[in-house]
Short mmCIF file of C-alpha atoms in Angstrom, two decimals:
data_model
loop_
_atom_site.label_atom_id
_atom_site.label_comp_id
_atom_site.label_asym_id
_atom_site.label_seq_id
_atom_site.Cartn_x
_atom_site.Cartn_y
_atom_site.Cartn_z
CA UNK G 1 -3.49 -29.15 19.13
CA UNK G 2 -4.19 -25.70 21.29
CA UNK G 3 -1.35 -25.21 23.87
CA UNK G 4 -3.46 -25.99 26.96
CA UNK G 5 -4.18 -29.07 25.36
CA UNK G 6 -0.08 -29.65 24.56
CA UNK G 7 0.43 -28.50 28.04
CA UNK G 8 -2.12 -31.26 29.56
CA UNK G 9 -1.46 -34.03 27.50
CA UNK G 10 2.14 -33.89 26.74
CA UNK G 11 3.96 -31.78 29.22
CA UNK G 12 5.11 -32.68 32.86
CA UNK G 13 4.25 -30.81 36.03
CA UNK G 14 8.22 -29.57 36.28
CA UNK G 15 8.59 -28.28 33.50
CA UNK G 16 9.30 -24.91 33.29
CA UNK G 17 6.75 -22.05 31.01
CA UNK G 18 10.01 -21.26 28.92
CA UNK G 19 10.55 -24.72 28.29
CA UNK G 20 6.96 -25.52 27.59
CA UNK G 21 7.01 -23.00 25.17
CA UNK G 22 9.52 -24.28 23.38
CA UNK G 23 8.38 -27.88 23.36
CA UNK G 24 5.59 -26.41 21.60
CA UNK G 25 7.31 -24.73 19.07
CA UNK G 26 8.94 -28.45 18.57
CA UNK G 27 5.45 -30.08 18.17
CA UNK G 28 4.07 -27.90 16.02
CA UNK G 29 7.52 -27.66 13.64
CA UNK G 30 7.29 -31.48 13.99
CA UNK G 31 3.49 -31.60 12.92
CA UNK G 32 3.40 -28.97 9.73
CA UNK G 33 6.69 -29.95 8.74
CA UNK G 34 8.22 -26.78 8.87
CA UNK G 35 9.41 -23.84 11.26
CA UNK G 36 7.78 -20.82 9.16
CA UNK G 37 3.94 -22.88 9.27
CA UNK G 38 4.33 -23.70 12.89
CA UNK G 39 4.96 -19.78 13.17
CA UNK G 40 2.27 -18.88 11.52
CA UNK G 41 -0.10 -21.07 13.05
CA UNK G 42 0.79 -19.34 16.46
CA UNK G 43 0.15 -16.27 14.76
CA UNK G 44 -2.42 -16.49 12.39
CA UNK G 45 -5.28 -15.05 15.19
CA UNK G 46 -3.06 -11.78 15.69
CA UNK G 47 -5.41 -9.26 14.93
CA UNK G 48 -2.40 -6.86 13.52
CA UNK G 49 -1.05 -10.08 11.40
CA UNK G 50 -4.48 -10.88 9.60
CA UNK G 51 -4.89 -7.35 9.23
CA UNK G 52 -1.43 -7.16 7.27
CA UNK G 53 -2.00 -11.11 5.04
CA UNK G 54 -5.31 -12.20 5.19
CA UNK G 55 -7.83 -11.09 2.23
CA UNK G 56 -11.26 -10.69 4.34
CA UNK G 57 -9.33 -8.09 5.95
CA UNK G 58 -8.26 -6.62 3.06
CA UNK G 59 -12.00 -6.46 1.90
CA UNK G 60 -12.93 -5.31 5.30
CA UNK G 61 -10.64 -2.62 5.15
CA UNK G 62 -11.07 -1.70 1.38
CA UNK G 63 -14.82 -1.24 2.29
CA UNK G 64 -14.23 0.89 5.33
CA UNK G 65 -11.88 3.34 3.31
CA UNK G 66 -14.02 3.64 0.45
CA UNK G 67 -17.36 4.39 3.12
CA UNK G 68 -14.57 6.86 5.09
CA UNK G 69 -13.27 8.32 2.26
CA UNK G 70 -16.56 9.34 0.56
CA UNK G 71 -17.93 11.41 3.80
CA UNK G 72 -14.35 13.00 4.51
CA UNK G 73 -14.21 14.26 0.72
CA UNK G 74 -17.52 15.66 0.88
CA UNK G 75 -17.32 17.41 4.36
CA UNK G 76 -13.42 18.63 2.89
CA UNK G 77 -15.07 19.70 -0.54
CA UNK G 78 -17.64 21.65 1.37
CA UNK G 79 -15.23 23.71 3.28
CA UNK G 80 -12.66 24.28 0.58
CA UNK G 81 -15.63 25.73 -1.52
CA UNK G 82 -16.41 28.01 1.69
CA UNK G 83 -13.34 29.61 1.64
CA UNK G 84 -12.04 27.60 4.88
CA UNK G 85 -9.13 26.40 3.74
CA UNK G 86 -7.82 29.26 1.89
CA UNK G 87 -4.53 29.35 1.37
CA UNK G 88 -4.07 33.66 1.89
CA UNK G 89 -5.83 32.66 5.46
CA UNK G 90 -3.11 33.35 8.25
CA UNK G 91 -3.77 30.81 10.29
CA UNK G 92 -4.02 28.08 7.11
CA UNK G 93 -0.23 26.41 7.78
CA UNK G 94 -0.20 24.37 5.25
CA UNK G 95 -3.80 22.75 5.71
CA UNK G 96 -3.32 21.96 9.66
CA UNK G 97 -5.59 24.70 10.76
CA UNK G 98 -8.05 21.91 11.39
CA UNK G 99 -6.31 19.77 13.84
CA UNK G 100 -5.33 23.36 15.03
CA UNK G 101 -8.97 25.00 15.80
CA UNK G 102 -11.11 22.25 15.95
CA UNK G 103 -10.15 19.97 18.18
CA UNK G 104 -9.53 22.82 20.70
CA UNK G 105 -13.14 23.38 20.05
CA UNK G 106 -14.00 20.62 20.22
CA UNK G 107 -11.75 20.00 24.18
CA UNK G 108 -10.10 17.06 21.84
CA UNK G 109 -6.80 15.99 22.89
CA UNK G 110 -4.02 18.56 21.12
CA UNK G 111 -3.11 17.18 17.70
CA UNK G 112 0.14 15.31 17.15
CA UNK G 113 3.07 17.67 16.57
CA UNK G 114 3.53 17.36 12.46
CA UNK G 115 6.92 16.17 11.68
CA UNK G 116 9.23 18.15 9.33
CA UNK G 117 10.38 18.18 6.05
CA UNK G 118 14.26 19.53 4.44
CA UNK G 119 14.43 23.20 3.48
CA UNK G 120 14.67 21.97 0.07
CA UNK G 121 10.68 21.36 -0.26
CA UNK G 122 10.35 25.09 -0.96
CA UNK G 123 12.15 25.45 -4.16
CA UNK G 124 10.29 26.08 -6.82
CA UNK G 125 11.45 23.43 -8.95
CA UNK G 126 10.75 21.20 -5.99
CA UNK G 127 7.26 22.34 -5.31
CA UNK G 128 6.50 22.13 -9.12
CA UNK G 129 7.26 18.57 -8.84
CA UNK G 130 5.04 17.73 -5.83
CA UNK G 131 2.27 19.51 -7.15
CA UNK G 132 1.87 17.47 -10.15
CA UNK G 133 2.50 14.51 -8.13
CA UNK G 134 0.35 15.28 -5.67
CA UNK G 135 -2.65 15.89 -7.96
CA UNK G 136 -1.90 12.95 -10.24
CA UNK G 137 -2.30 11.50 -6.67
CA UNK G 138 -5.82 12.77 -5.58
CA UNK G 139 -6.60 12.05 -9.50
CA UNK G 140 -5.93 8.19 -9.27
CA UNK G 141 -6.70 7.63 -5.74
CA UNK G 142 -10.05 8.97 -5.80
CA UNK G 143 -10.80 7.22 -8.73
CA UNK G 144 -9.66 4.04 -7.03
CA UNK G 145 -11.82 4.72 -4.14
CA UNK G 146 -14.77 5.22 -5.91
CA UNK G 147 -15.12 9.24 -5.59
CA UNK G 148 -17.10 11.06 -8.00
CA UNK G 149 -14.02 12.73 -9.67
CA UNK G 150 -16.36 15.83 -11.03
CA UNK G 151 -17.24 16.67 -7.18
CA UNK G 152 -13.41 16.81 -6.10
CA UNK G 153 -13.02 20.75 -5.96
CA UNK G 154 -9.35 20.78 -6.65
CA UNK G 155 -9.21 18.89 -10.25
CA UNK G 156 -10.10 20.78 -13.30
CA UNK G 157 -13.48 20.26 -14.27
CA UNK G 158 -13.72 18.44 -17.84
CA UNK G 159 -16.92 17.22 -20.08
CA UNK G 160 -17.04 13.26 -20.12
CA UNK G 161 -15.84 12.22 -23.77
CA UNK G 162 -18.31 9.79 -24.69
CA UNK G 163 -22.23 10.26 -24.76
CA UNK G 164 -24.77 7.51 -23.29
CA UNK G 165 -25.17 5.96 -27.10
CA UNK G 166 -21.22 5.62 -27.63
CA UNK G 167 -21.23 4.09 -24.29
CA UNK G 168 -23.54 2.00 -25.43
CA UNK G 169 -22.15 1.59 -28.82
CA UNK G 170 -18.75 0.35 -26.99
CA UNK G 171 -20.81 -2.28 -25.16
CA UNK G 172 -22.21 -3.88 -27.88
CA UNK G 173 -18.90 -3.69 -29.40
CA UNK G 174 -17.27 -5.45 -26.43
CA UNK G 175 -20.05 -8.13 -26.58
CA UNK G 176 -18.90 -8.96 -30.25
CA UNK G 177 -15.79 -9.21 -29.93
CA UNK G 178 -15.94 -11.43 -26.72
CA UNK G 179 -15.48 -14.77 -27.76
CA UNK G 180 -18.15 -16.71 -26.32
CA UNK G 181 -18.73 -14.40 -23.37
CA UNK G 182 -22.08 -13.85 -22.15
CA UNK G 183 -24.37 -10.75 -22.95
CA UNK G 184 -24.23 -9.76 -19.22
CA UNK G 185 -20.09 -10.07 -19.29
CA UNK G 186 -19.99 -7.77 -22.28
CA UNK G 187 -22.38 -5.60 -20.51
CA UNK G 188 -20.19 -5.28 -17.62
CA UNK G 189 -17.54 -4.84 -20.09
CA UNK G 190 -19.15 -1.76 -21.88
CA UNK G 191 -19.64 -0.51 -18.24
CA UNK G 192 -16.41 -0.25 -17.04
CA UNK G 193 -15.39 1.13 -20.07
CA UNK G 194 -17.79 3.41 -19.45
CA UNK G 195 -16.80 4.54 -16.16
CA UNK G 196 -13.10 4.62 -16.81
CA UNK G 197 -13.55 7.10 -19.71
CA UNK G 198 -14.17 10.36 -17.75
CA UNK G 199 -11.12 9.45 -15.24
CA UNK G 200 -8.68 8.83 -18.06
CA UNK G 201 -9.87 12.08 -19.68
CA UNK G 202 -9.33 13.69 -16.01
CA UNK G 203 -5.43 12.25 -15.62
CA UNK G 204 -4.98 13.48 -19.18
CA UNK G 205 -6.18 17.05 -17.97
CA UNK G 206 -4.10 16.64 -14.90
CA UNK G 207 -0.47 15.58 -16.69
CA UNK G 208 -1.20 18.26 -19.42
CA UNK G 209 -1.06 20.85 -16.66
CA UNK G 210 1.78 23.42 -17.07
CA UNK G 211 3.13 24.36 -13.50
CA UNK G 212 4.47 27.77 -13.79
CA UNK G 213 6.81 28.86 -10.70
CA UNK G 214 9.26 31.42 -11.81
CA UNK G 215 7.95 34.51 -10.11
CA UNK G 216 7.29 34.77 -6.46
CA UNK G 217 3.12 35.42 -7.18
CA UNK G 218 3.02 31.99 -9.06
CA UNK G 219 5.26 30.04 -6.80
CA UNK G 220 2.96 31.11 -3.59
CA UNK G 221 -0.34 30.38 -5.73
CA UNK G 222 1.31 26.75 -6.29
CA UNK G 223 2.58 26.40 -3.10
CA UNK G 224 -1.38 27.35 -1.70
CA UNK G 225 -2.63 24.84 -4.41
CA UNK G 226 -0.25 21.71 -3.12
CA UNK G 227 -1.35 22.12 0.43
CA UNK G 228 -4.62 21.39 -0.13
CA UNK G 229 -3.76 18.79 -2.37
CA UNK G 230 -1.66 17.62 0.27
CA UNK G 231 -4.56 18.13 2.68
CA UNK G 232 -6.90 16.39 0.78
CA UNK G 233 -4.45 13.33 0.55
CA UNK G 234 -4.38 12.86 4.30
CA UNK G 235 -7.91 13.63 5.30
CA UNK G 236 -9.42 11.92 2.77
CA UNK G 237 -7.33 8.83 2.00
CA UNK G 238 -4.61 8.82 4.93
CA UNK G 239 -1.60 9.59 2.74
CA UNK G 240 1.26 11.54 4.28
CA UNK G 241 3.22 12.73 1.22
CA UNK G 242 6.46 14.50 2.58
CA UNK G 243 6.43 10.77 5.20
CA UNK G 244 6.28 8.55 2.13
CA UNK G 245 3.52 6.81 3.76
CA UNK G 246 -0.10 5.54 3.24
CA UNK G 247 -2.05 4.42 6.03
CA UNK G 248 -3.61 1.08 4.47
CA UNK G 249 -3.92 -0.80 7.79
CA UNK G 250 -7.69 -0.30 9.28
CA UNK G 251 -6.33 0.60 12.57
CA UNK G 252 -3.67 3.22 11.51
CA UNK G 253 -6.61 4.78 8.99
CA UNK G 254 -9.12 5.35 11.35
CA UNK G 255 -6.69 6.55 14.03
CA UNK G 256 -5.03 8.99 11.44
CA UNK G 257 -6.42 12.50 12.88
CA UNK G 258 -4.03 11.41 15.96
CA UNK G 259 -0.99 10.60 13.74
CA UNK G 260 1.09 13.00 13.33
CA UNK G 261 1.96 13.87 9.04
CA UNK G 262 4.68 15.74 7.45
CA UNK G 263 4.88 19.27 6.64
CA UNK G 264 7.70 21.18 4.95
CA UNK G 265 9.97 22.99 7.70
CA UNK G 266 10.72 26.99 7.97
CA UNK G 267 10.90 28.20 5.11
CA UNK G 268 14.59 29.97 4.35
CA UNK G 269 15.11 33.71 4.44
CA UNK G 270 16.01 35.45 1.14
CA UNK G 271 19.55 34.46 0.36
CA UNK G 272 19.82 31.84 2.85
CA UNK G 273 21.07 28.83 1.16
CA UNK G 274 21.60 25.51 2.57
CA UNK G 275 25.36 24.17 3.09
CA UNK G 276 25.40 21.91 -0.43
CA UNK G 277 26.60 18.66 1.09
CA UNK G 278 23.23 18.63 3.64
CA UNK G 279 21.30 19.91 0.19
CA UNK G 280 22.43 16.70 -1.67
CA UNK G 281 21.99 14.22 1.62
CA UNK G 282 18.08 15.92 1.44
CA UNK G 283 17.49 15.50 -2.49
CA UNK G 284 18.88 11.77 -2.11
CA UNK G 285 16.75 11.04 0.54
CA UNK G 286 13.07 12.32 -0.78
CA UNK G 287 14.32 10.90 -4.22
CA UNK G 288 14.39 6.98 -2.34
CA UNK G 289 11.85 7.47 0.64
CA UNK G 290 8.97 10.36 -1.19
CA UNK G 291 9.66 9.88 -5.00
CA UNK G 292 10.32 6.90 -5.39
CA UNK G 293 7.45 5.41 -3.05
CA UNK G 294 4.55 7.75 -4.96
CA UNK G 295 5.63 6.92 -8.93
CA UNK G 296 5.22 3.46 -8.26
CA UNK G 297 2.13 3.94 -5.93
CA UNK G 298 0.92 5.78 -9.46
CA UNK G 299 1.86 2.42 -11.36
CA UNK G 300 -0.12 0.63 -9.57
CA UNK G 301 -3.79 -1.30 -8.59
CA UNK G 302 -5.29 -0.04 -5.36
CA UNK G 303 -2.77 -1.93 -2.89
CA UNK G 304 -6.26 -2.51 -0.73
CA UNK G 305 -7.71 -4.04 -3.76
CA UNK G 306 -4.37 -6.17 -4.26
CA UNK G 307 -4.85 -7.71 -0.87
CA UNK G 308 -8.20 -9.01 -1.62
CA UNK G 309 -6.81 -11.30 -4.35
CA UNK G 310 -10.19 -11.40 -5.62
CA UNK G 311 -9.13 -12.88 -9.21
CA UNK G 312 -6.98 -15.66 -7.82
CA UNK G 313 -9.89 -16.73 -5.36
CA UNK G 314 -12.09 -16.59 -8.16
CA UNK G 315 -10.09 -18.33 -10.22
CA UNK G 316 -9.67 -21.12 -7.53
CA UNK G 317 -12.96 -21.69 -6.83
CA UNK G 318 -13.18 -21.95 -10.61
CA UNK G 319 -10.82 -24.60 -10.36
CA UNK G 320 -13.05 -26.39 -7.68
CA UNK G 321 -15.84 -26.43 -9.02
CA UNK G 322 -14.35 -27.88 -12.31
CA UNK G 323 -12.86 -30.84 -9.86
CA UNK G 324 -16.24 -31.46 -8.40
CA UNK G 325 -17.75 -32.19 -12.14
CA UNK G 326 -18.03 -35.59 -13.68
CA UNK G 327 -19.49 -36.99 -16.74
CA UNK G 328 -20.93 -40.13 -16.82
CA UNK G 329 -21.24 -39.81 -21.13
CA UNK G 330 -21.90 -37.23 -23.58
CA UNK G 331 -25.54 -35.97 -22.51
CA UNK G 332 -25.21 -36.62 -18.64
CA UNK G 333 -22.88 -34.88 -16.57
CA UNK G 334 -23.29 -34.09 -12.81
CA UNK G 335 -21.18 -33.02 -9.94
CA UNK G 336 -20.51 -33.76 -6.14
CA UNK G 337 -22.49 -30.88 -5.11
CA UNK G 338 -26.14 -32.64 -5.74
CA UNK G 339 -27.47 -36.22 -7.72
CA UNK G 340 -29.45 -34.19 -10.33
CA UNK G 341 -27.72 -34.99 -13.96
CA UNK G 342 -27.62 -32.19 -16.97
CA UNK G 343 -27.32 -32.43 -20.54
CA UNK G 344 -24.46 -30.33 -21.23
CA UNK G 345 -21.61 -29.44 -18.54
CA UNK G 346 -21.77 -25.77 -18.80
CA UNK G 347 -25.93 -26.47 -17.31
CA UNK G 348 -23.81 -28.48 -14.10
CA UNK G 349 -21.45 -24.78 -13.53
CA UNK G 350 -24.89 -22.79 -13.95
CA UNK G 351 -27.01 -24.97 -11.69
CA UNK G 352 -23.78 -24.82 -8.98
CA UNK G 353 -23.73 -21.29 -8.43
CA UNK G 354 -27.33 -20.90 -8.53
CA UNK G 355 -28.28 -23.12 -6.05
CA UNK G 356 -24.92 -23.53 -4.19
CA UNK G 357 -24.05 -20.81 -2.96
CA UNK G 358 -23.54 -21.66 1.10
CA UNK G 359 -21.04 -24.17 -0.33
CA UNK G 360 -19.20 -21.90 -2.43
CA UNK G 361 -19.13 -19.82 0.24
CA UNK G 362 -17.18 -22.13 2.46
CA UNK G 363 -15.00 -22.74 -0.55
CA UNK G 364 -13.93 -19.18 -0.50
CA UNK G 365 -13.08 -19.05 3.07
CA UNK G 366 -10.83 -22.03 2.65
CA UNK G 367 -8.96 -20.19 -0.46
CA UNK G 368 -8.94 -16.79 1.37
CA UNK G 369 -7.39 -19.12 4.16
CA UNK G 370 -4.71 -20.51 2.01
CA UNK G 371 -4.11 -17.26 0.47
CA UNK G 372 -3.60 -15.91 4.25
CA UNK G 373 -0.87 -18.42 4.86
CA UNK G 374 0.59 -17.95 0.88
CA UNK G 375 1.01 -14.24 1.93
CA UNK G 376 2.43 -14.44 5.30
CA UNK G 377 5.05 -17.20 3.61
CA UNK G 378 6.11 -14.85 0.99
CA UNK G 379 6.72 -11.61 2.88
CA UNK G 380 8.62 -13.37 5.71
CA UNK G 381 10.82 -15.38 3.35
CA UNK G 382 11.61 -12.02 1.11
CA UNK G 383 11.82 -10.24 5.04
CA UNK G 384 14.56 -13.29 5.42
CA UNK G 385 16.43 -12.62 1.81
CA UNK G 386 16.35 -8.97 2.65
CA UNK G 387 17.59 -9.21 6.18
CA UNK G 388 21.08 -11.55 4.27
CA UNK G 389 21.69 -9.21 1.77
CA UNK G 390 21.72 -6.68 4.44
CA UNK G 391 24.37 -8.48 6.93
CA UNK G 392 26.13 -9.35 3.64
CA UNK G 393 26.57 -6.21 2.69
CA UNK G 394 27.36 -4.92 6.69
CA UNK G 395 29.92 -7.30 6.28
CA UNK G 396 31.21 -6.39 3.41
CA UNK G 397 31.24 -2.61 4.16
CA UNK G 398 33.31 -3.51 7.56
CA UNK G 399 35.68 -5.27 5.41
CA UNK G 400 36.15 -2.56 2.93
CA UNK G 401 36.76 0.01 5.74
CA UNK G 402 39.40 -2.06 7.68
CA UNK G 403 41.07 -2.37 3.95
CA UNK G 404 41.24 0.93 3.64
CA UNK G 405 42.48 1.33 7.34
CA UNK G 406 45.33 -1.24 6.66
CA UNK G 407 45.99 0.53 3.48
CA UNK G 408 46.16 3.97 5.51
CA UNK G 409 48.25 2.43 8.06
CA UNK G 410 50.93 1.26 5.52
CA UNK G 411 50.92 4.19 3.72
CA UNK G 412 52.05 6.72 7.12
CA UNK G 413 54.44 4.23 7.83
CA UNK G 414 56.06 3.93 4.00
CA UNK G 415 55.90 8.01 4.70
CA UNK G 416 57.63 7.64 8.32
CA UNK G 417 60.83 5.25 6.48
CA UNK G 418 61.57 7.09 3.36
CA UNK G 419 61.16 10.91 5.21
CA UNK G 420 64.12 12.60 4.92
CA UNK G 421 66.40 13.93 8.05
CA UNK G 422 69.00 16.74 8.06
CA UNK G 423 72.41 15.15 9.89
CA UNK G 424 75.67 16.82 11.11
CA UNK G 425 79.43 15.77 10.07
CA UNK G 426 81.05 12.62 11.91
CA UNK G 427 77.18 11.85 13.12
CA UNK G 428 76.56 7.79 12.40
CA UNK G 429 75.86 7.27 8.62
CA UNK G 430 76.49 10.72 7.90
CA UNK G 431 77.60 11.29 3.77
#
């Protein structure tokens, strides 16, 4: 029941809008049975809530970052090879010369100020670090994306390993070895073995890579090298590396030219060194909020891809369509979806998703719906786990600290009673 409806039906003239409110929130606890559902069914038309649980949006997004990412890396490739973005260009600044220039040009709103990085980021070992993480990045993101990895300017350029026959020599391999899988499965098969082979040859190329810093030429070539890396990460795919952040959420990605990303601060004078208990707060920090978040980002399915869920809705609707089969005896078996009777059961699955389709199709929203309400559950119970561990360890920190208080506090006054005072003859418990 909507809330005008509740409101209507159920609630009296003098009642209050805060009190209506939370009569509803009683109904609808009342009619799913539980607080979390009743939540979620207030919530589930949020635009930013579906965007963040719900798989359509997911798929919606996933397509709009692929279509986004594939013009931004051409029109970036394009001015990288025209010299551009060159590093030895004064005005380059790390690869923000083009919120810089042209959107003055343009009479754009200024640019969000770019937030800044520790002084640390310009050591070499530091930068030799980002710059193979970086370009493991572009490597594997790309590739997720769907980017023609041979047109990407700033990975090495490398001969795909297998010709069109061993491609198709793998195929019909796969289709042999497939255990009662179709000839268009193995096909598919062969394909994607296909198309993986020249991006695993790539990443192999990439990891192989000695980074060379030690002298001040290398370290600036580097440095110029893992900018537009870095460059390439947030124009093309809305990754701030230095923020620890990728900007998966359709609203934030389009909207990222007004976001502001991270850059690496002034960079020290000559013998300028940082005080070392500030250096070892900064390496702590980037190790949990930059390394930590990219080498299991590297790990890792497209999170986009994730959302979609597309193998457990498959997999349901799999499960459906199963439950909708019956057999009436060995050589008739039909199904809830029409009255026509087959043979064998596996001509009832064919004849379903050949002629079925507007009925699958309203199958998969259901799932996608359940899924939506499956996700939301999870990540607000783990928010609630997270959120106790927290206060239980608040708690426990406050208790450790007055502890250590009491145990301070005893310890001056033990001091205080056995400190030693000079005394004069005849004085009161003078020896």
């Amino acid at each position: 029941m909507s809330f005008k409806r509740f409101l209507l039906e159920r609630v009296p003239d003098n009642v209050s809008p805060a009190e209506a409110q939370q009569l509803y929130d009683a109904y609808l606890t009342q009619h799913f049975g539980d607080g979390l559902r009743a939540k979620f069914e207030q919530e589930k038309n949020n635009d930013s809530v579906r965007a963040t649980f719900h798989p359509a949006a997911f798929e919606e997004s996933l397509a709009r970052h692929r279509e986004d990412a594939a013009t931004q890396a051409a029109v970036l490739a394009m001015e990288i090879r025209e010299g551009k973005y060159d590093p030895i260009r004064p005005d380059f600044n790390q690869g923000l010369l083009d919120s810089a220039t042209e959107q003055a040009e343009d009479g754009a709103a200024a640019p969000a100020v770019p937030k800044e990085g520790p002084a640390c980021l310009w050591k070499p070992d530091r930068v030799a670090h980002d710059y193979k993480v970086a370009k493991r990045l572009v490597c594997v993101i790309d590739h997720q994306r769907g980017l023609n990895l041979s047109d990407n300017p700033l990975l090495p350029q490398v001969a795909a390993p297998a010709a069109e026959g061993e491609a198709q020599d793998a195929a019909e391999d796969g289709k042999a070895a497939a255990d009662g899988a179709t000839a268009a499965e193995a096909s598919a098969d062969g394909a994607e073995a296909q198309a993986e082979a020249p991006f695993r040859t790539m990443l192999s190329e990439v990891e192989s890579e000695q980074v060379l810093v030690d002298e001040e030429d290398a370290l600036q070539d580097k440095l110029g090298h893992l900018d537009l890396l870095l460059t390439w990460l947030w124009r093309v795919h809305g990754i701030d590396y230095y923020g620890g952040k990728e900007l998966l959420l359709l609203t934030e990605y389009s909207e990222r030219s007004s976001h502001a990303r991270t850059i690496r601060g002034p960079r020290p004078e000559e013998g300028e060194e940082q005080d070392e208990e500030e250096a070892k707060a900064d390496r702590a920090d980037l190790a949990d909020r930059v390394d930590s978040v990219w080498a299991a980002r590297l790990e890792q399915p497209d999170p986009l891809l994730q959302g979609c869920q597309r193998e457990e809705i498959e997999k349901r609707l799999n499960d459906y369509v199963e439950s909708q089969i019956r057999r009436e005896n060995d050589k008739k078996w039909g199904s809830s979806f029409s009255n026509k009777y087959f043979l064998e059961k596996r001509f009832v699955v064919k004849h379903v998703f050949n002629k079925h389709q507007q009925r699958l199709d309203e199958q998969r929203a259901t799932i996608r719906d359940e899924l939506y309400w499956l996700a939301y559950e999870s990540a607000k119970k783990a928010g609630h786990v997270a959120e106790r561990a927290a206060a239980k360890q608040r708690e426990a920190d406050k208790v450790a600290a007055a502890r250590a208080a009491a145990a301070g506090q005893a310890g001056e006054a033990d001091g205080a009673a056995g400190e030693w005072h000079g005394g004069y003859e005849g004085e009161e418990g003078y020896v």
